[in-house]
């Protein structure tokens, strides 16, 4: 004999099936609403104090925001940051390869370099380079403890821009080396073995197979380093380079009554630059996540469209009742 399976429909309180008016109510979270209200009050108070306090002098802020002197300093900041980023990344790749090398001398030198420049503050590096000509008036290339083939005056080559770029690049290379090394180590060992099994030379194994896969971890992390690099350019003022922050400091000493508006101008421009880099970082991470995620994270435009669709669906449900 076989037993029959009987399906019983769910019943309401009186034994009847539930009506269409009965629905599941969401769990109420009063603590979340209280925290939201508290945060909104604090944000409203901060915004009110920011825009109504006459001490900020927003009219002077608007006057200084796009002045030619400010824009010239902003251009210098962008130039120094761009050159330092490129040179720092190139130096970081070389240091990471030396750190992963089987040569003990290269490993030791790379480790010492990274350890030293991650330990010394950037302002100390810049000030040391600024006074480097006092230690070494001339530089030469030749045989150690022997004749020199080329000799040149260090004070003529070491302009303020060169000192700033060299100092930032030296420090950036130390941090970029760890980012590149971590990216190379993130590549599965099987990929190295497969590349070796194909009989490819070591340089082709690195350039064609290992490094492209490591970029998925290297590029997003290095773009994040650029955010700190843009803000670190404010220290080049101490080597007499009038970048954005240096220009603001110089104008503030001349127009003492506009110190706060000028500082707000510098703050606004740094926020704009770092926000632009954050947008670039998002799309770079999204691009290199294509091979790791089944569904890519939505862009801000896609999120806005999804939010509008949800609002339309909720509105239709509410009006249909």
Tab-separated table of N, CA and C in Angstrom, residues 92-177:
chain	number	residue	atom	x	y	z
A	92	UNK	N	58.879	51.572	-7.414
A	92	UNK	CA	58.273	50.510	-6.618
A	92	UNK	C	58.315	49.164	-7.309
A	93	UNK	N	58.112	49.143	-8.627
A	93	UNK	CA	58.188	47.886	-9.372
A	93	UNK	C	59.600	47.302	-9.302
A	94	UNK	N	60.614	48.154	-9.495
A	94	UNK	CA	62.002	47.680	-9.425
A	94	UNK	C	62.341	47.168	-8.023
A	95	UNK	N	61.913	47.899	-7.006
A	95	UNK	CA	62.197	47.464	-5.638
A	95	UNK	C	61.481	46.159	-5.303
A	96	UNK	N	60.228	46.002	-5.781
A	96	UNK	CA	59.494	44.765	-5.512
A	96	UNK	C	60.150	43.576	-6.198
A	97	UNK	N	60.601	43.761	-7.442
A	97	UNK	CA	61.293	42.676	-8.139
A	97	UNK	C	62.601	42.327	-7.436
A	98	UNK	N	63.314	43.349	-6.953
A	98	UNK	CA	64.549	43.083	-6.214
A	98	UNK	C	64.249	42.362	-4.898
A	99	UNK	N	63.156	42.725	-4.254
A	99	UNK	CA	62.780	42.083	-2.986
A	99	UNK	C	62.425	40.611	-3.192
A	100	UNK	N	61.834	40.281	-4.333
A	100	UNK	CA	61.457	38.903	-4.630
A	100	UNK	C	62.551	38.139	-5.357
A	101	UNK	N	63.676	38.778	-5.614
A	101	UNK	CA	64.766	38.133	-6.330
A	101	UNK	C	65.456	37.100	-5.443
A	102	UNK	N	66.115	36.154	-6.093
A	102	UNK	CA	66.904	35.152	-5.362
A	102	UNK	C	68.286	35.664	-4.993
A	103	UNK	N	68.633	36.860	-5.483
A	103	UNK	CA	69.934	37.446	-5.173
A	103	UNK	C	69.879	38.068	-3.775
A	104	UNK	N	70.724	37.617	-2.848
A	104	UNK	CA	70.649	38.154	-1.469
A	104	UNK	C	71.034	39.629	-1.386
A	105	UNK	N	71.918	40.094	-2.271
A	105	UNK	CA	72.308	41.509	-2.238
A	105	UNK	C	71.127	42.387	-2.632
A	106	UNK	N	70.430	42.022	-3.718
A	106	UNK	CA	69.271	42.799	-4.155
A	106	UNK	C	68.170	42.780	-3.102
A	107	UNK	N	67.945	41.623	-2.496
A	107	UNK	CA	66.909	41.546	-1.454
A	107	UNK	C	67.259	42.435	-0.278
A	108	UNK	N	68.520	42.424	0.136
A	108	UNK	CA	68.933	43.220	1.300
A	108	UNK	C	68.829	44.713	1.016
A	109	UNK	N	69.306	45.124	-0.167
A	109	UNK	CA	69.249	46.543	-0.513
A	109	UNK	C	67.801	47.014	-0.616
A	110	UNK	N	66.942	46.218	-1.254
A	110	UNK	CA	65.535	46.600	-1.396
A	110	UNK	C	64.856	46.686	-0.038
A	111	UNK	N	65.092	45.691	0.826
A	111	UNK	CA	64.476	45.712	2.156
A	111	UNK	C	64.945	46.919	2.940
A	112	UNK	N	66.243	47.236	2.870
A	112	UNK	CA	66.779	48.386	3.608
A	112	UNK	C	66.176	49.688	3.104
A	113	UNK	N	66.043	49.821	1.790
A	113	UNK	CA	65.453	51.039	1.224
A	113	UNK	C	64.012	51.209	1.710
A	114	UNK	N	63.216	50.158	1.597
A	114	UNK	CA	61.816	50.246	2.021
A	114	UNK	C	61.729	50.545	3.507
A	115	UNK	N	62.541	49.877	4.296
A	115	UNK	CA	62.521	50.109	5.744
A	115	UNK	C	62.904	51.547	6.083
A	116	UNK	N	63.915	52.085	5.402
A	116	UNK	CA	64.402	53.426	5.718
A	116	UNK	C	63.378	54.490	5.361
A	117	UNK	N	62.857	54.457	4.140
A	117	UNK	CA	61.971	55.536	3.701
A	117	UNK	C	60.554	55.387	4.252
A	118	UNK	N	60.209	54.236	4.772
A	118	UNK	CA	58.934	54.118	5.490
A	118	UNK	C	59.077	54.552	6.941
A	119	UNK	N	60.309	54.670	7.420
A	119	UNK	CA	60.546	55.067	8.806
A	119	UNK	C	60.788	56.562	8.953
A	120	UNK	N	61.385	57.186	7.930
A	120	UNK	CA	61.728	58.606	8.014
A	120	UNK	C	60.538	59.441	7.546
A	121	UNK	N	60.149	60.474	8.298
A	121	UNK	CA	59.047	61.349	7.843
A	121	UNK	C	59.388	62.034	6.525
A	122	UNK	N	58.368	62.282	5.737
A	122	UNK	CA	58.581	62.890	4.423
A	122	UNK	C	59.178	64.284	4.539
A	123	UNK	N	58.792	65.054	5.543
A	123	UNK	CA	59.315	66.401	5.693
A	123	UNK	C	60.824	66.368	5.954
A	124	UNK	N	61.310	65.331	6.649
A	124	UNK	CA	62.745	65.200	6.886
A	124	UNK	C	63.468	64.904	5.580
A	125	UNK	N	62.874	64.052	4.735
A	125	UNK	CA	63.484	63.746	3.442
A	125	UNK	C	63.581	65.001	2.582
A	126	UNK	N	62.524	65.789	2.549
A	126	UNK	CA	62.529	67.006	1.733
A	126	UNK	C	63.546	68.024	2.242
A	127	UNK	N	63.607	68.211	3.543
A	127	UNK	CA	64.571	69.160	4.100
A	127	UNK	C	66.013	68.686	3.898
A	128	UNK	N	66.228	67.386	3.978
A	128	UNK	CA	67.570	66.860	3.737
A	128	UNK	C	67.975	67.095	2.283
A	129	UNK	N	67.068	66.867	1.342
A	129	UNK	CA	67.383	67.120	-0.063
A	129	UNK	C	67.584	68.611	-0.323
A	130	UNK	N	66.845	69.436	0.385
A	130	UNK	CA	66.972	70.884	0.199
A	130	UNK	C	68.364	71.372	0.612
A	131	UNK	N	68.942	70.707	1.595
A	131	UNK	CA	70.287	71.079	2.054
A	131	UNK	C	71.357	70.126	1.515
A	132	UNK	N	71.007	69.357	0.510
A	132	UNK	CA	71.939	68.368	-0.023
A	132	UNK	C	73.139	69.028	-0.694
A	133	UNK	N	72.904	70.192	-1.311
A	133	UNK	CA	74.007	70.873	-2.000
A	133	UNK	C	75.081	71.342	-1.028
A	134	UNK	N	74.706	71.557	0.230
A	134	UNK	CA	75.724	71.938	1.214
A	134	UNK	C	76.639	70.766	1.565
A	135	UNK	N	76.095	69.560	1.499
A	135	UNK	CA	76.892	68.372	1.778
A	135	UNK	C	77.727	67.952	0.574
A	136	UNK	N	77.109	68.021	-0.608
A	136	UNK	CA	77.788	67.600	-1.832
A	136	UNK	C	77.605	68.702	-2.881
A	137	UNK	N	78.516	69.689	-2.936
A	137	UNK	CA	78.379	70.766	-3.929
A	137	UNK	C	78.428	70.261	-5.361
A	138	UNK	N	79.219	69.215	-5.610
A	138	UNK	CA	79.328	68.647	-6.953
A	138	UNK	C	79.129	67.138	-6.876
A	139	UNK	N	78.559	66.590	-7.924
A	139	UNK	CA	78.362	65.150	-8.034
A	139	UNK	C	79.139	64.642	-9.235
A	140	UNK	N	79.667	63.447	-9.113
A	140	UNK	CA	80.476	62.879	-10.186
A	140	UNK	C	80.135	61.413	-10.373
A	141	UNK	N	80.365	60.937	-11.600
A	141	UNK	CA	80.178	59.538	-11.965
A	141	UNK	C	81.510	59.003	-12.472
A	142	UNK	N	81.973	57.934	-11.881
A	142	UNK	CA	83.252	57.364	-12.280
A	142	UNK	C	83.569	56.136	-11.470
A	143	UNK	N	84.822	55.818	-11.359
A	143	UNK	CA	85.277	54.657	-10.607
A	143	UNK	C	85.376	55.032	-9.132
A	144	UNK	N	84.781	54.229	-8.224
A	144	UNK	CA	84.905	54.542	-6.793
A	144	UNK	C	86.367	54.608	-6.363
A	145	UNK	N	86.705	55.651	-5.635
A	145	UNK	CA	88.065	55.908	-5.163
A	145	UNK	C	89.044	56.071	-6.331
A	146	UNK	N	88.491	56.416	-7.521
A	146	UNK	CA	89.337	56.578	-8.689
A	146	UNK	C	88.931	57.804	-9.470
A	147	UNK	N	89.286	57.844	-10.750
A	147	UNK	CA	88.976	59.027	-11.562
A	147	UNK	C	87.485	59.156	-11.819
A	148	UNK	N	87.030	60.395	-12.002
A	148	UNK	CA	85.628	60.702	-12.300
A	148	UNK	C	85.488	60.980	-13.790
A	149	UNK	N	84.475	60.388	-14.390
A	149	UNK	CA	84.234	60.564	-15.821
A	149	UNK	C	83.359	61.790	-16.102
A	150	UNK	N	82.337	61.986	-15.267
A	150	UNK	CA	81.421	63.110	-15.441
A	150	UNK	C	81.270	63.820	-14.108
A	151	UNK	N	81.326	65.135	-14.134
A	151	UNK	CA	81.146	65.961	-12.935
A	151	UNK	C	80.191	67.092	-13.276
A	152	UNK	N	79.226	67.331	-12.394
A	152	UNK	CA	78.253	68.397	-12.640
A	152	UNK	C	77.894	69.057	-11.312
A	153	UNK	N	77.454	70.293	-11.428
A	153	UNK	CA	77.112	71.109	-10.266
A	153	UNK	C	75.714	70.736	-9.793
A	154	UNK	N	75.627	70.246	-8.579
A	154	UNK	CA	74.338	69.795	-8.051
A	154	UNK	C	73.380	70.952	-7.815
A	155	UNK	N	73.890	72.122	-7.444
A	155	UNK	CA	73.023	73.253	-7.136
A	155	UNK	C	72.277	73.765	-8.371
A	156	UNK	N	72.858	73.588	-9.561
A	156	UNK	CA	72.178	74.048	-10.774
A	156	UNK	C	71.062	73.094	-11.201
A	157	UNK	N	71.269	71.803	-11.001
A	157	UNK	CA	70.266	70.827	-11.414
A	157	UNK	C	69.126	70.717	-10.408
A	158	UNK	N	69.445	70.902	-9.136
A	158	UNK	CA	68.449	70.691	-8.080
A	158	UNK	C	67.582	71.932	-7.906
A	159	UNK	N	66.664	72.153	-8.830
A	159	UNK	CA	65.697	73.232	-8.668
A	159	UNK	C	64.648	72.839	-7.640
A	160	UNK	N	63.801	73.788	-7.288
A	160	UNK	CA	62.772	73.495	-6.284
A	160	UNK	C	61.830	72.392	-6.761
A	161	UNK	N	61.461	72.417	-8.041
A	161	UNK	CA	60.563	71.386	-8.567
A	161	UNK	C	61.238	70.023	-8.566
A	162	UNK	N	62.506	69.989	-8.958
A	162	UNK	CA	63.240	68.719	-8.973
A	162	UNK	C	63.367	68.150	-7.565
A	163	UNK	N	63.675	68.998	-6.594
A	163	UNK	CA	63.788	68.528	-5.214
A	163	UNK	C	62.460	67.959	-4.712
A	164	UNK	N	61.371	68.645	-5.037
A	164	UNK	CA	60.059	68.171	-4.594
A	164	UNK	C	59.712	66.832	-5.229
A	165	UNK	N	59.934	66.711	-6.528
A	165	UNK	CA	59.603	65.466	-7.229
A	165	UNK	C	60.483	64.323	-6.745
A	166	UNK	N	61.772	64.580	-6.582
A	166	UNK	CA	62.680	63.529	-6.125
A	166	UNK	C	62.319	63.076	-4.713
A	167	UNK	N	62.061	64.019	-3.813
A	167	UNK	CA	61.719	63.648	-2.444
A	167	UNK	C	60.439	62.848	-2.355
A	168	UNK	N	59.394	63.294	-3.056
A	168	UNK	CA	58.124	62.562	-3.045
A	168	UNK	C	58.266	61.205	-3.718
A	169	UNK	N	59.043	61.142	-4.799
A	169	UNK	CA	59.208	59.868	-5.508
A	169	UNK	C	59.955	58.845	-4.661
A	170	UNK	N	60.983	59.302	-3.954
A	170	UNK	CA	61.740	58.378	-3.097
A	170	UNK	C	60.845	57.772	-2.014
A	171	UNK	N	60.025	58.595	-1.402
A	171	UNK	CA	59.125	58.086	-0.363
A	171	UNK	C	58.008	57.245	-0.956
A	172	UNK	N	57.471	57.678	-2.101
A	172	UNK	CA	56.366	56.940	-2.718
A	172	UNK	C	56.820	55.574	-3.204
A	173	UNK	N	58.056	55.465	-3.692
A	173	UNK	CA	58.560	54.185	-4.192
A	173	UNK	C	58.597	53.134	-3.089
A	174	UNK	N	58.906	53.542	-1.859
A	174	UNK	CA	58.956	52.591	-0.751
A	174	UNK	C	57.582	51.978	-0.488
A	175	UNK	N	56.543	52.810	-0.510
A	175	UNK	CA	55.184	52.288	-0.289
A	175	UNK	C	54.675	51.531	-1.515
A	176	UNK	N	55.007	52.026	-2.708
A	176	UNK	CA	54.574	51.332	-3.922
A	176	UNK	C	55.226	49.965	-4.036
A	177	UNK	N	56.451	49.820	-3.530
A	177	UNK	CA	57.123	48.527	-3.585
A	177	UNK	C	56.352	47.460	-2.817
